[in-house]
CSV table of C-alpha atoms in Angstrom, one decimal:
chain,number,residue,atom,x,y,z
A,112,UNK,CA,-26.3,17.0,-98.8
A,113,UNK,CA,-24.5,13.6,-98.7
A,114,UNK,CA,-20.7,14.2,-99.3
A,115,UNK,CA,-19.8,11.8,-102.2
A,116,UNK,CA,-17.4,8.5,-102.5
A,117,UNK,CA,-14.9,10.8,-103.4
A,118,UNK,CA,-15.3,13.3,-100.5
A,119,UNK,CA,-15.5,11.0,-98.1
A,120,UNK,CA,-12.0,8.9,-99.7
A,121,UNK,CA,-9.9,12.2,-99.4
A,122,UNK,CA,-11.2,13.1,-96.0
A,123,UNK,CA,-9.9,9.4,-95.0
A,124,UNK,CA,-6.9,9.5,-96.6
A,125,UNK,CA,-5.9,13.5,-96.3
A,126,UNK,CA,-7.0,13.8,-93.0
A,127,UNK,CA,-7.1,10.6,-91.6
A,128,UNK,CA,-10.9,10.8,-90.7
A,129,UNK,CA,-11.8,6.8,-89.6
A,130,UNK,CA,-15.6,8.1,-89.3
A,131,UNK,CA,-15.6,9.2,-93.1
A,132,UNK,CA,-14.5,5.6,-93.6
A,133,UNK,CA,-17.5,4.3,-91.6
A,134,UNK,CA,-19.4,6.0,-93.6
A,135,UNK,CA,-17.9,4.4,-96.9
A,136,UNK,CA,-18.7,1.3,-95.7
A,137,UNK,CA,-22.3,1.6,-94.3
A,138,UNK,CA,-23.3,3.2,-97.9
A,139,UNK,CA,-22.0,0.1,-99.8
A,140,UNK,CA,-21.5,-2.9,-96.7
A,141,UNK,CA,-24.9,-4.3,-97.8
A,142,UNK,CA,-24.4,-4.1,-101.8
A,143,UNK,CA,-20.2,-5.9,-101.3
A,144,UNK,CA,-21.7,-8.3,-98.7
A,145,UNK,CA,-25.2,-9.1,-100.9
A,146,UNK,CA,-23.0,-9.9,-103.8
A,147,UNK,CA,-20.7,-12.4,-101.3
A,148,UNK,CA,-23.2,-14.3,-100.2
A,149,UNK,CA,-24.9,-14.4,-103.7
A,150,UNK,CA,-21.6,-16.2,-104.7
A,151,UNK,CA,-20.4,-18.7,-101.4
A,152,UNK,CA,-23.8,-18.9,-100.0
A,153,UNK,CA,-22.3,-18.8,-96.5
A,154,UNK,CA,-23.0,-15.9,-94.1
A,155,UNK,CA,-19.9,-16.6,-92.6
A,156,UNK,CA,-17.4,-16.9,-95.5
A,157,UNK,CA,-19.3,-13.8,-96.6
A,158,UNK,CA,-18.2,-12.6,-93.5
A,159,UNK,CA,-14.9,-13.2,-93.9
A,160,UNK,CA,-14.6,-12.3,-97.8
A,161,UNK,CA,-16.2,-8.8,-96.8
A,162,UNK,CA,-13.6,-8.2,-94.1
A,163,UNK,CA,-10.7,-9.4,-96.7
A,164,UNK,CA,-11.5,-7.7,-99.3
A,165,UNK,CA,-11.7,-4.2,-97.0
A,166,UNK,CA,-8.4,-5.3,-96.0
A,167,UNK,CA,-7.2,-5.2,-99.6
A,168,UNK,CA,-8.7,-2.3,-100.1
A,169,UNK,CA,-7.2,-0.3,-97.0
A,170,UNK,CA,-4.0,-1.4,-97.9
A,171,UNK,CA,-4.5,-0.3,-101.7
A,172,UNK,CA,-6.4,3.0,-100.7
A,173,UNK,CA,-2.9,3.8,-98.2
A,174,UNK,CA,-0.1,3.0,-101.2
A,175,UNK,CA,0.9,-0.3,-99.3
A,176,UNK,CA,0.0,-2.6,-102.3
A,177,UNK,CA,-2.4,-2.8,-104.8
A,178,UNK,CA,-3.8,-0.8,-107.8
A,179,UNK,CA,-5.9,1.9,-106.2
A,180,UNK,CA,-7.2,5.0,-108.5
A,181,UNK,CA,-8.6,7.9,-107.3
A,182,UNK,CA,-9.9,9.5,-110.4
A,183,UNK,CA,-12.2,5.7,-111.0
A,184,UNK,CA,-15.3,4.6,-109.2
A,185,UNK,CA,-14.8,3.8,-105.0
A,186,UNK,CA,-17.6,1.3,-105.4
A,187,UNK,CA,-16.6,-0.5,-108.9
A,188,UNK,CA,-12.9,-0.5,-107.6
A,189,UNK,CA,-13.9,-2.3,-104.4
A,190,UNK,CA,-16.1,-4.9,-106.2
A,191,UNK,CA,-13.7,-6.2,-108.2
A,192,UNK,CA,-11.7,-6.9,-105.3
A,193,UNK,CA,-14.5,-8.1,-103.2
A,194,UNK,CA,-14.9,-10.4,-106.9
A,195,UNK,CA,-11.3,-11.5,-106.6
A,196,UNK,CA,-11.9,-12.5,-102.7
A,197,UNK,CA,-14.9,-14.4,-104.0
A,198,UNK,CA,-12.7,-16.2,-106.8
A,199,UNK,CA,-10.0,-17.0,-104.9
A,200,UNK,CA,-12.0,-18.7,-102.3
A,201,UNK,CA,-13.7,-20.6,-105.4
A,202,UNK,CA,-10.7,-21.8,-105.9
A,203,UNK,CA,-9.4,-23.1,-102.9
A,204,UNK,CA,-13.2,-24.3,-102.3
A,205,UNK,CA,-12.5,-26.5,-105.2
A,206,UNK,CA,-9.0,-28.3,-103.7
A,207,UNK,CA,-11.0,-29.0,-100.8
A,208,UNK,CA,-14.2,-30.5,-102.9
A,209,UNK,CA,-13.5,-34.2,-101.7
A,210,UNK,CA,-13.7,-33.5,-97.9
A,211,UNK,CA,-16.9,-33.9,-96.6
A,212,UNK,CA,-18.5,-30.7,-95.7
A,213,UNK,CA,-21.2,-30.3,-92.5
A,214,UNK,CA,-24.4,-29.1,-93.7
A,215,UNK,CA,-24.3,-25.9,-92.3
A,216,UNK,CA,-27.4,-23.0,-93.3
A,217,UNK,CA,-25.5,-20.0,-91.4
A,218,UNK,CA,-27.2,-20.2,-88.9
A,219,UNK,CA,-26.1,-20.1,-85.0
A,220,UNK,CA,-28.0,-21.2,-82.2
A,221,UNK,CA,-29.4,-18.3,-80.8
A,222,UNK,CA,-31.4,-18.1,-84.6
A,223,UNK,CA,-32.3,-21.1,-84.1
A,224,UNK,CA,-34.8,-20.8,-81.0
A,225,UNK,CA,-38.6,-19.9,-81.8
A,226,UNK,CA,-39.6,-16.4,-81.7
A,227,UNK,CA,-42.9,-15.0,-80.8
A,228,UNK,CA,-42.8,-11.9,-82.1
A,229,UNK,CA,-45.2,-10.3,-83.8
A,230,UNK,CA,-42.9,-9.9,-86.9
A,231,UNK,CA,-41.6,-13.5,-86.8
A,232,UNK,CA,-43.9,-15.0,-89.5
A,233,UNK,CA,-43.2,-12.1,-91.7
A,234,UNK,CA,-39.7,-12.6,-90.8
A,235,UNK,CA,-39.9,-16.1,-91.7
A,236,UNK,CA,-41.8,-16.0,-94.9
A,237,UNK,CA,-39.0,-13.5,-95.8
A,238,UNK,CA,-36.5,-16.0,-95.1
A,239,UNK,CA,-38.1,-18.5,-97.0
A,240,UNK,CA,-38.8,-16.5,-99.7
A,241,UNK,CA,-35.2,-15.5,-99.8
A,242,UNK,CA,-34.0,-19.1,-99.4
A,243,UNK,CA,-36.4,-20.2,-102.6
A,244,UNK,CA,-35.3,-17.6,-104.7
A,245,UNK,CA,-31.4,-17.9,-104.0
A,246,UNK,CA,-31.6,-21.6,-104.5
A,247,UNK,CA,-32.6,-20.7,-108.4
A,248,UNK,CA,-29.9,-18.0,-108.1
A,249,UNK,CA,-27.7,-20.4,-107.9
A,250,UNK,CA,-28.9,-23.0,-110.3
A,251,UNK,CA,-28.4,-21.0,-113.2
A,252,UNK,CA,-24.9,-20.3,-115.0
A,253,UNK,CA,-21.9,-19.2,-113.5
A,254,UNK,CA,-21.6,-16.1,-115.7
A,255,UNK,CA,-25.3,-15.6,-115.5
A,256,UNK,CA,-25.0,-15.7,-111.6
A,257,UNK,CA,-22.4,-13.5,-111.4
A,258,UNK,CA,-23.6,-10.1,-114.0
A,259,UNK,CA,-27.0,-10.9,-112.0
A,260,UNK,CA,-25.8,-10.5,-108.5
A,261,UNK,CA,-23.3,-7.8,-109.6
A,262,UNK,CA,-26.4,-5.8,-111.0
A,263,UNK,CA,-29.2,-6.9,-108.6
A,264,UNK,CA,-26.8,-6.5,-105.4
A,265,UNK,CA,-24.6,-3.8,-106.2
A,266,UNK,CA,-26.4,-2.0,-108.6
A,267,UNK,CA,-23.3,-1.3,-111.0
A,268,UNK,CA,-24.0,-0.7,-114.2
A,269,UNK,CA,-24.1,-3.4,-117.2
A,270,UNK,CA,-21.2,-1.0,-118.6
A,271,UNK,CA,-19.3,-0.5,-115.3
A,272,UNK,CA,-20.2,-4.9,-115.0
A,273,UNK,CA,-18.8,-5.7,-118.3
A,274,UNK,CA,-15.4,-3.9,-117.7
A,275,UNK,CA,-15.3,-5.8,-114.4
A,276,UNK,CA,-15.6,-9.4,-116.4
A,277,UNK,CA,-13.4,-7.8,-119.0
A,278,UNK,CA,-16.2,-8.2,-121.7
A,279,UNK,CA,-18.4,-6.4,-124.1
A,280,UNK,CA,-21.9,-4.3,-122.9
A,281,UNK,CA,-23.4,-6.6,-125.2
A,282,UNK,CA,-22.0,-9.7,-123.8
A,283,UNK,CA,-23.2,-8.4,-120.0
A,284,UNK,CA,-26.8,-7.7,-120.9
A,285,UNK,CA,-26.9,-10.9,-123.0
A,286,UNK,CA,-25.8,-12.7,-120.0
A,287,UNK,CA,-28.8,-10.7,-117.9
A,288,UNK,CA,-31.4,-11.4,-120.7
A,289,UNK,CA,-30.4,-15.5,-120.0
A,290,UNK,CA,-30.0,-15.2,-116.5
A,291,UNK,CA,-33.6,-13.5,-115.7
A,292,UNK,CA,-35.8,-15.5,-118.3
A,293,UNK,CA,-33.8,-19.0,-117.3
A,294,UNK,CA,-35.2,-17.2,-113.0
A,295,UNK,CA,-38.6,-16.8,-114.5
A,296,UNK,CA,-38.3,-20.3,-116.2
A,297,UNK,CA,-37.4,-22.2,-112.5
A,298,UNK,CA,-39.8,-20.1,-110.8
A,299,UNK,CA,-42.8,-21.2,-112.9
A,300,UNK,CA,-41.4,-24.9,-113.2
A,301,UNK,CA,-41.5,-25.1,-109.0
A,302,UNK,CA,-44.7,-24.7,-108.7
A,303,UNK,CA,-44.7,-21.5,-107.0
A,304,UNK,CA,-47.3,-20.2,-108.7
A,305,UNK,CA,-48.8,-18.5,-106.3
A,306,UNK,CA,-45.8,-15.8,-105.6
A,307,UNK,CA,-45.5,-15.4,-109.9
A,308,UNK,CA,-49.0,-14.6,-110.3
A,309,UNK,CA,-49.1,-11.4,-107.7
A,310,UNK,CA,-46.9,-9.8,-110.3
A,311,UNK,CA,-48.1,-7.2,-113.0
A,312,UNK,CA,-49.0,-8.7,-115.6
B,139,UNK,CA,-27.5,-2.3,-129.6
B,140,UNK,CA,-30.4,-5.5,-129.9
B,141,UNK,CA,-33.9,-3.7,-128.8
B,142,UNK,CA,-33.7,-7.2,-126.2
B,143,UNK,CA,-30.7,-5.8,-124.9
B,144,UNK,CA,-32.0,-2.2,-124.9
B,145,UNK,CA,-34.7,-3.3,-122.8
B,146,UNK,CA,-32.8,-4.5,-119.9
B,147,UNK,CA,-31.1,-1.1,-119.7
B,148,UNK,CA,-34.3,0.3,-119.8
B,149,UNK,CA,-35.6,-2.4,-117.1
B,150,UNK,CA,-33.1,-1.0,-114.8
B,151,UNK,CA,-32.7,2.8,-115.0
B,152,UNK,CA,-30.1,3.0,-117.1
B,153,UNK,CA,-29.5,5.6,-119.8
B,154,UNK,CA,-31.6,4.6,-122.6
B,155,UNK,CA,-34.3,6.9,-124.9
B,156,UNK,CA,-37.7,6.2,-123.2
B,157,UNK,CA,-39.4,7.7,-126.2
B,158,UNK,CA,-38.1,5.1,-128.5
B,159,UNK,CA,-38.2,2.4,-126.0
B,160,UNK,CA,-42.1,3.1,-125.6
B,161,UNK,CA,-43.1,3.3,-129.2
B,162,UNK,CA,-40.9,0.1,-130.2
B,163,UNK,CA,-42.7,-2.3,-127.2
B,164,UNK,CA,-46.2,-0.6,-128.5
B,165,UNK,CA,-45.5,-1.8,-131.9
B,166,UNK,CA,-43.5,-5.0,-131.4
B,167,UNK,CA,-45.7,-7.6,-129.0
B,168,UNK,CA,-43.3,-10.1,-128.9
B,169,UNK,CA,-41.1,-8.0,-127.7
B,170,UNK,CA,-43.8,-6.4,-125.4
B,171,UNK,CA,-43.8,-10.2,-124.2
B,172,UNK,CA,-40.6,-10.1,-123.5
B,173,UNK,CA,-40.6,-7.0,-121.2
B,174,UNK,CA,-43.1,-8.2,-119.0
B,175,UNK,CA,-40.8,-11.9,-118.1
B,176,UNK,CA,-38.2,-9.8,-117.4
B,177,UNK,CA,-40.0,-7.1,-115.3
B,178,UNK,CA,-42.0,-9.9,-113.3
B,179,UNK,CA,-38.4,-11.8,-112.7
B,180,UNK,CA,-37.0,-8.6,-111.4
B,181,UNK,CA,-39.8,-7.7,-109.2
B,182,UNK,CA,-39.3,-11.1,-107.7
B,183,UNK,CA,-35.5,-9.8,-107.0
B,184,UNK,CA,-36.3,-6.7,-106.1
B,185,UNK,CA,-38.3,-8.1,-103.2
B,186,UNK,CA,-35.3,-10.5,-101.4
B,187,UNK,CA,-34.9,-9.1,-98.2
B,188,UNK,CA,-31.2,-6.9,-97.9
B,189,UNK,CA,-28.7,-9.1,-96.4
B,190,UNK,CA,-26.0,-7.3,-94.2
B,191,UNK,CA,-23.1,-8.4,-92.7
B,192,UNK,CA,-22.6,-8.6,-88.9
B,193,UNK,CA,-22.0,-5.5,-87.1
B,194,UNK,CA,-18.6,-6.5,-85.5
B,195,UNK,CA,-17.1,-7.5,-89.1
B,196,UNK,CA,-18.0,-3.7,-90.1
B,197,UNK,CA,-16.2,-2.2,-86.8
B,198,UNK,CA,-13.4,-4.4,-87.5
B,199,UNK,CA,-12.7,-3.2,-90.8
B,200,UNK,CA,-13.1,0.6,-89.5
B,201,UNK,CA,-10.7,-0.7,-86.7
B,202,UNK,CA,-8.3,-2.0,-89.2
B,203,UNK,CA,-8.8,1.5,-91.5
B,204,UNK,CA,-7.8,3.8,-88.1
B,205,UNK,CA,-4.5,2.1,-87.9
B,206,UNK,CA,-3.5,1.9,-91.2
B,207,UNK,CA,-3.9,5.6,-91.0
B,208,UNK,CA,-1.6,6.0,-87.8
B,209,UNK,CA,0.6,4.1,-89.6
B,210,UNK,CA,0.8,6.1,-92.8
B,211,UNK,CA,1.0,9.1,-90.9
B,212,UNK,CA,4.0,7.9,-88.3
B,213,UNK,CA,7.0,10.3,-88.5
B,214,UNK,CA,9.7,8.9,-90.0
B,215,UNK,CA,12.6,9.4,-87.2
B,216,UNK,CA,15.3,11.5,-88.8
B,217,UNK,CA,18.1,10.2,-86.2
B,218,UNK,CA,18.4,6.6,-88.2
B,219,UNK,CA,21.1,4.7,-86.4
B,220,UNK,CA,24.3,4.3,-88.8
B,221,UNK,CA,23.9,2.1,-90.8
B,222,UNK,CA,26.8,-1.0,-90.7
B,223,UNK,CA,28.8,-1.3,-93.7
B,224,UNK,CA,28.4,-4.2,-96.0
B,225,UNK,CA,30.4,-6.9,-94.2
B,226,UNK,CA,32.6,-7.6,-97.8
B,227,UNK,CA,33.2,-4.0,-98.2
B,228,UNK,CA,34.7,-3.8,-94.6
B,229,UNK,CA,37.1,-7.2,-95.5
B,230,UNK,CA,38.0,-5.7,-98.8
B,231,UNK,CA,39.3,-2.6,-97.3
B,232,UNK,CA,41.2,-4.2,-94.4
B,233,UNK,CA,42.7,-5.9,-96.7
B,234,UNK,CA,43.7,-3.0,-99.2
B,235,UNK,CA,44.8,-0.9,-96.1
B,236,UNK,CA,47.4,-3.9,-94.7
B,237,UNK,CA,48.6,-4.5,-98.4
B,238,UNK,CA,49.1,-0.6,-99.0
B,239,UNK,CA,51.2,-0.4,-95.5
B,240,UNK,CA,53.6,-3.1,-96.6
B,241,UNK,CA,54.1,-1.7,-99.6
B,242,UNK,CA,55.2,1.9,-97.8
B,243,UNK,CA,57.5,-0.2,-95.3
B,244,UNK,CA,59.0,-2.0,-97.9
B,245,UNK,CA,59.6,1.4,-100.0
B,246,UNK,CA,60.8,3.4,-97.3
B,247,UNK,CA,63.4,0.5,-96.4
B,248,UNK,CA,64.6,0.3,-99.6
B,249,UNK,CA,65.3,4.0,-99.9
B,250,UNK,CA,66.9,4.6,-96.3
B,251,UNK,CA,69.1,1.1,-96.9
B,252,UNK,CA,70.2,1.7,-100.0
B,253,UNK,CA,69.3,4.9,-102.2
B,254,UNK,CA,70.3,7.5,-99.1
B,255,UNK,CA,73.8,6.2,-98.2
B,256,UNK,CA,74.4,5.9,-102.2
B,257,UNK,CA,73.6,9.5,-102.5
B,258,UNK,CA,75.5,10.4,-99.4
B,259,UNK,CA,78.8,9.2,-100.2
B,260,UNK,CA,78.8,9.9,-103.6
B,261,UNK,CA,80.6,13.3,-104.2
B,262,UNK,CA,79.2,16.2,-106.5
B,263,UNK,CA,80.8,17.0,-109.5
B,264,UNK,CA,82.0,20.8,-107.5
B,265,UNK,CA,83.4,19.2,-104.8
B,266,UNK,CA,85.4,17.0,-106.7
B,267,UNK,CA,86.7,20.0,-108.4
B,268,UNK,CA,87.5,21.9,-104.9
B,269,UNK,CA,89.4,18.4,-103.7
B,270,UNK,CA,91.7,18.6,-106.7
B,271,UNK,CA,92.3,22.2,-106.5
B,272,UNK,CA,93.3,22.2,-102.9
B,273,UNK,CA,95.9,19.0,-103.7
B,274,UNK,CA,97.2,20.3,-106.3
B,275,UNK,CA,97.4,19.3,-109.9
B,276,UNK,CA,99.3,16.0,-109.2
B,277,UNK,CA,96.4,14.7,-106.8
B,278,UNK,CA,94.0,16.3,-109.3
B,279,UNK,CA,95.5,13.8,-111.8
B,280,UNK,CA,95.6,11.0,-109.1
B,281,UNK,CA,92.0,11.5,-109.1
B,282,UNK,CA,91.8,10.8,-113.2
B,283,UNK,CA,89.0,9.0,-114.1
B,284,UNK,CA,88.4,6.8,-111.4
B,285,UNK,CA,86.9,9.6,-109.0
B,286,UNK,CA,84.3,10.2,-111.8
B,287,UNK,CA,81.5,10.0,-109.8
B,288,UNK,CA,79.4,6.1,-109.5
B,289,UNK,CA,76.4,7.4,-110.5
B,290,UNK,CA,77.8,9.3,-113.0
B,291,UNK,CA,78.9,6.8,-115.5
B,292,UNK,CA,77.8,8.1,-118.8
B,293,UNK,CA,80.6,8.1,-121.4
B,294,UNK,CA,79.9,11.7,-122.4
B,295,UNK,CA,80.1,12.8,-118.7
B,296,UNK,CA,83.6,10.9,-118.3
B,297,UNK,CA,85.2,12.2,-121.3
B,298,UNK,CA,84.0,16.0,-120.2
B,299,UNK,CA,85.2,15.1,-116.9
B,300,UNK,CA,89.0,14.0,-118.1
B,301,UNK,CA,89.0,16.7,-120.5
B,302,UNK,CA,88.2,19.6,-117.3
B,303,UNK,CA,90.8,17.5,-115.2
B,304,UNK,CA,93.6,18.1,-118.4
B,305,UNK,CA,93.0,21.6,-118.3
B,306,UNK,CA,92.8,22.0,-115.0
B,307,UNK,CA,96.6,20.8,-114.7
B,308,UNK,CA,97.8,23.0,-117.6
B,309,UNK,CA,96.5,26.0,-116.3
B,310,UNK,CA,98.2,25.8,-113.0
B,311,UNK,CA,100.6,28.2,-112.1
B,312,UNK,CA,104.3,27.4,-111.6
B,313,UNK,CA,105.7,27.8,-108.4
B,314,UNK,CA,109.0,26.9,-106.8
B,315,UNK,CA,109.3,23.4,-105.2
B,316,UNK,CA,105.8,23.0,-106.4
B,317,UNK,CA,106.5,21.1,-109.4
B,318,UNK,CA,109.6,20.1,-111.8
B,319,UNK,CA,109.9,23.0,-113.8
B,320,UNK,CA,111.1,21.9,-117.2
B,321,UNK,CA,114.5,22.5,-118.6
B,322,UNK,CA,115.3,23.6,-122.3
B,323,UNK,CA,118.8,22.8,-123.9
B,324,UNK,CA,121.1,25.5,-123.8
């Protein structure tokens, strides 16, 4: 049986046991880091939010700073600080919005060169797919965006979402409703008919 | 709660009454309608490949964890050095110290050069008495009031003083060649 959050918190902090703390983090690194690249679209600013916001959180979880509770959620305590990373790069994104930025797609060279594997045209229609549908992602609202990564991603509830954003259930799941019918809306209006109409009907 | 809003909890798992859910999407189709957009837009979520981040970024957090750890758990060392006093609480004491010394020197000056000697040479009130007795009652009178004592210069205390000298001389016994003795008128 898989110890919980919990467990696996005390036996970091009580006894100091770094592999319990691994563990934390391979059971929720794909969720915090999902959600941080939902919201900079950069692998390596995710990178670098996602080793902040552990930072934060290390420094909250040992009493040096912070607002750490062990009675609440591990998971919905770390996202909002992984949300405040995410915000507070927003905002310094925004002083630098004048200077002209280097298309970069987060990429490095090594991804770059052709691959003849077996799985590599898999692999690339999975990128592309990914690609496509993130591009939507990001058309839509900001508020939209955000309950629909935080959902999709981390798979927090609507309830444990809307006392993230400090708003009602029904606000959250009225920002899903818009977010996933303006998705459906783009999809159908990019002509990608052919992925929408594999779906159950 | 909005059945529309309902369904989304119901999309995803969440706590919701299946029963009710069920009956009100068989007898609402709009709202039947509505489930299936927002179950084929979720499928298409559901299907985007996991992203993860890169494998030194996780071992550098777990780095950073392990000594935050070490050093919660240092020992404080119990064998703190001293610690300095405030400079300003150093001055001000200095200070108090040198005033308080002068204040003693001065004191102790006063009272060796003047109060001791005072003191000293000033005769009691019984040895004044013993003087007069041993000169007799002519010297005790010599004495009058001017060997009252200095410090002793209340009125009261000088008229007492007279008054003890009077008697004193009354009360002497005659003796030949002593004093005049007085004559009556035959």
């Amino acid at each position: 049986m898989q110890p919980t959050d919990e467990e696996l918190v005390s036996a970091y902090l009580e006894e100091d046991d770094e592999q319990a703390f691994r563990q934390l983090v391979e059971r929720h690194k794909d969720r915090i880091f999902g959600y941080l690249m939902g919201m900079v679209k950069d692998r390596a600013v995710a990178n670098d939010l996602f080793q902040e916001t552990f930072e934060r959180v290390i420094k909250a979880m040992q009493g040096q700073r912070g607002s750490y509770n062990p009675q609440g959620q591990w998971l919905s305590w770390v996202m909002s600080i992984a949300r405040n990373a995410a915000i507070d790069h927003s905002r310094r994104q925004k002083k630098w919005k004048e200077v002209p930025q280097r298309e970069d797609d987060g990429r490095s060279f090594w991804d770059t060169l052709e691959d003849d594997s077996p799985y590599a045209d898999e692999q690339l229609h999975r990128a592309e797919q990914r690609e496509w549908l993130d591009e939507h992602i990001e058309e839509l609202a900001p508020e939209q965006r955000e309950v629909l990564l935080l959902r999709q991603e981390t798979e927090l509830t609507f309830r444990e979402i809307a006392e993230l954003q400090d708003v009602s259930i029904n606000t959250a799941l009225g920002r899903m409703r818009y977010a996933l019918k303006n998705l459906r809306k783009m999809m159908e209006a990019s002509n990608e008919t052919a992925l929408v109409g594999t779906f159950d009907a | 709660m909005d059945d529309r809003l309902r369904l989304l909890r119901y999309l995803y798992g969440e706590d919701v009454d299946e029963a009710s859910i069920a009956q009100r999407l068989s007898e609402d189709e709009e709202l039947f309608r509505e489930y299936q957009r927002l179950r084929e837009a979720k499928a298409q979520l559901d299907q985007r490949p996991v992203q993860q981040p890169d494998a030194a970024v996780v071992d550098q957090v777990v780095d950073t964890a392990r000594t935050a750890a070490q050093e919660s758990e240092a020992p404080v060392s119990e064998d703190r050095p001293p610690r300095s006093p405030s400079r300003t609480w150093t001055d001000r004491l200095q200070t108090a110290s040198a005033t308080l010394a002068v204040v003693l020197l001065v004191g102790l000056g006063w009272w060796q050069g003047r109060g001791v000697p005072e003191a000293a040479e000033a005769p009691s009130a019984s040895a004044l008495g013993e003087t007069a007795q041993r000169a007799g009652p002519a010297a005790a009178q010599n004495l009058g009031a001017d060997a009252v004592p200095a410090w002793d210069d209340s009125d009261e205390l000088v008229r007492i003083h007279r008054q003890l000298e009077r008697l004193r001389a009354h009360s002497t016994p005659d003796r030949w060649g002593s004093t005049l003795q007085p004559v009556g008128r035959r």
